[in-house]
């Protein structure tokens, strides 16, 4: 069973003024109660990578197309 998002992460996400693709993905996952491990599996990447995107790290151009389609 996947663990829920932590309060610290949720507060940081709420306070973030950035609008990166990774943060859009994070907001979508939080709103849909979709664990990062499931997103990682769907996007064929590691949960660590997904969490780094959630925290604002850049997404490669190749992956960003897949992430954008996933968000839509």
XYZ file of N, CA, C and O in Angstrom, residues 19-62:
176
model
N 5.152 27.288 -11.478
C 4.157 26.551 -12.258
C 4.855 25.599 -13.227
O 4.529 25.556 -14.403
N 5.813 24.823 -12.703
C 6.538 23.881 -13.542
C 5.667 22.655 -13.834
O 4.674 22.407 -13.148
N 6.072 21.906 -14.820
C 5.335 20.697 -15.180
C 5.308 19.708 -14.023
O 4.285 19.078 -13.753
N 6.425 19.593 -13.318
C 6.488 18.687 -12.170
C 5.537 19.079 -11.061
O 4.907 18.229 -10.426
N 5.411 20.378 -10.823
C 4.491 20.844 -9.782
C 3.038 20.691 -10.220
O 2.169 20.410 -9.394
N 2.778 20.846 -11.494
C 1.420 20.577 -11.997
C 1.076 19.116 -11.780
O -0.031 18.773 -11.371
N 2.041 18.252 -12.063
C 1.849 16.814 -11.853
C 1.601 16.530 -10.370
O 0.703 15.754 -10.025
N 2.374 17.169 -9.505
C 2.207 16.960 -8.062
C 0.818 17.377 -7.608
O 0.156 16.652 -6.859
N 0.364 18.537 -8.059
C -0.971 19.019 -7.663
C -2.064 18.069 -8.152
O -3.015 17.782 -7.430
N -1.903 17.575 -9.368
C -2.865 16.623 -9.913
C -2.909 15.357 -9.059
O -3.981 14.868 -8.718
N -1.741 14.845 -8.718
C -1.671 13.610 -7.932
C -2.257 13.793 -6.535
O -2.965 12.919 -6.046
N -1.974 14.925 -5.910
C -2.526 15.197 -4.575
C -4.043 15.317 -4.660
O -4.765 14.720 -3.856
N -4.537 16.075 -5.638
C -5.988 16.252 -5.785
C -6.702 14.936 -6.067
O -7.819 14.713 -5.603
N -6.051 14.068 -6.844
C -6.659 12.783 -7.206
C -6.322 11.672 -6.207
O -6.741 10.536 -6.398
N -5.532 12.026 -5.172
C -5.087 11.039 -4.199
C -4.368 9.872 -4.880
O -4.577 8.705 -4.552
N -3.540 10.206 -5.842
C -2.801 9.231 -6.644
C -1.358 9.167 -6.148
O -0.622 10.154 -6.257
N -0.944 8.033 -5.589
C 0.410 7.915 -5.046
C 1.490 8.026 -6.128
O 1.315 7.580 -7.268
N 2.616 8.604 -5.750
C 3.735 8.798 -6.680
C 4.266 7.473 -7.223
O 4.723 7.418 -8.357
N 4.181 6.417 -6.437
C 4.665 5.117 -6.925
C 3.851 4.632 -8.122
O 4.405 4.060 -9.048
N 2.569 4.894 -8.119
C 1.728 4.507 -9.252
C 2.042 5.362 -10.476
O 2.060 4.873 -11.602
N 2.291 6.635 -10.249
C 2.648 7.546 -11.345
C 3.979 7.116 -11.943
O 4.139 7.075 -13.167
N 4.925 6.763 -11.098
C 6.231 6.313 -11.569
C 6.099 5.075 -12.451
O 6.726 4.978 -13.504
N 5.269 4.165 -12.019
C 5.044 2.937 -12.796
C 4.427 3.274 -14.158
O 4.852 2.765 -15.186
N 3.434 4.161 -14.160
C 2.760 4.539 -15.398
C 3.700 5.277 -16.352
O 3.585 5.138 -17.570
N 4.636 6.056 -15.792
C 5.552 6.837 -16.620
C 6.886 6.127 -16.856
O 7.806 6.707 -17.430
N 6.982 4.891 -16.377
C 8.168 4.067 -16.571
C 9.425 4.749 -16.035
O 10.437 4.874 -16.732
N 9.333 5.194 -14.798
C 10.461 5.825 -14.126
C 10.436 5.436 -12.656
O 9.564 4.672 -12.237
N 11.353 5.943 -11.880
C 11.405 5.575 -10.466
C 10.589 6.546 -9.614
O 10.410 7.714 -9.989
N 10.121 6.076 -8.467
C 9.417 6.973 -7.551
C 10.299 8.148 -7.109
O 9.811 9.258 -6.933
N 11.590 7.907 -6.957
C 12.514 8.974 -6.581
C 12.517 10.088 -7.619
O 12.512 11.270 -7.270
N 12.490 9.719 -8.875
C 12.450 10.706 -9.954
C 11.155 11.505 -9.897
O 11.159 12.731 -10.024
N 10.051 10.833 -9.690
C 8.757 11.515 -9.613
C 8.751 12.492 -8.440
O 8.317 13.636 -8.588
N 9.259 12.068 -7.280
C 9.314 12.972 -6.123
C 10.209 14.175 -6.406
O 9.911 15.281 -5.961
N 11.292 13.985 -7.146
C 12.153 15.128 -7.471
C 11.434 16.096 -8.407
O 11.588 17.314 -8.289
N 10.631 15.585 -9.321
C 9.817 16.456 -10.185
C 8.816 17.232 -9.339
O 8.592 18.407 -9.575
N 8.222 16.556 -8.368
C 7.251 17.193 -7.480
C 7.871 18.374 -6.733
O 7.181 19.299 -6.357
N 9.160 18.304 -6.508
C 9.847 19.357 -5.755
C 10.501 20.388 -6.670
O 11.281 21.210 -6.213
N 10.170 20.338 -7.955
C 10.610 21.385 -8.866
C 11.806 21.080 -9.737
O 12.219 21.926 -10.529
N 12.392 19.898 -9.612
C 13.523 19.566 -10.474
C 13.035 19.425 -11.911
O 11.920 18.962 -12.158
N 13.862 19.808 -12.848
C 13.481 19.781 -14.251
C 13.203 18.383 -14.786
O 13.725 17.387 -14.278
N 12.384 18.344 -15.810
C 12.038 17.096 -16.483
C 12.633 17.172 -17.879
O 12.494 18.192 -18.565
N 13.285 16.099 -18.315
C 13.897 16.104 -19.645
C 12.832 16.324 -20.713
O 11.643 16.055 -20.504
N 13.265 16.809 -21.854
C 12.316 17.109 -22.934
C 11.542 15.858 -23.355
O 10.332 15.909 -23.571
N 12.254 14.741 -23.443
C 11.619 13.475 -23.832
C 10.520 13.083 -22.833
O 9.408 12.726 -23.211
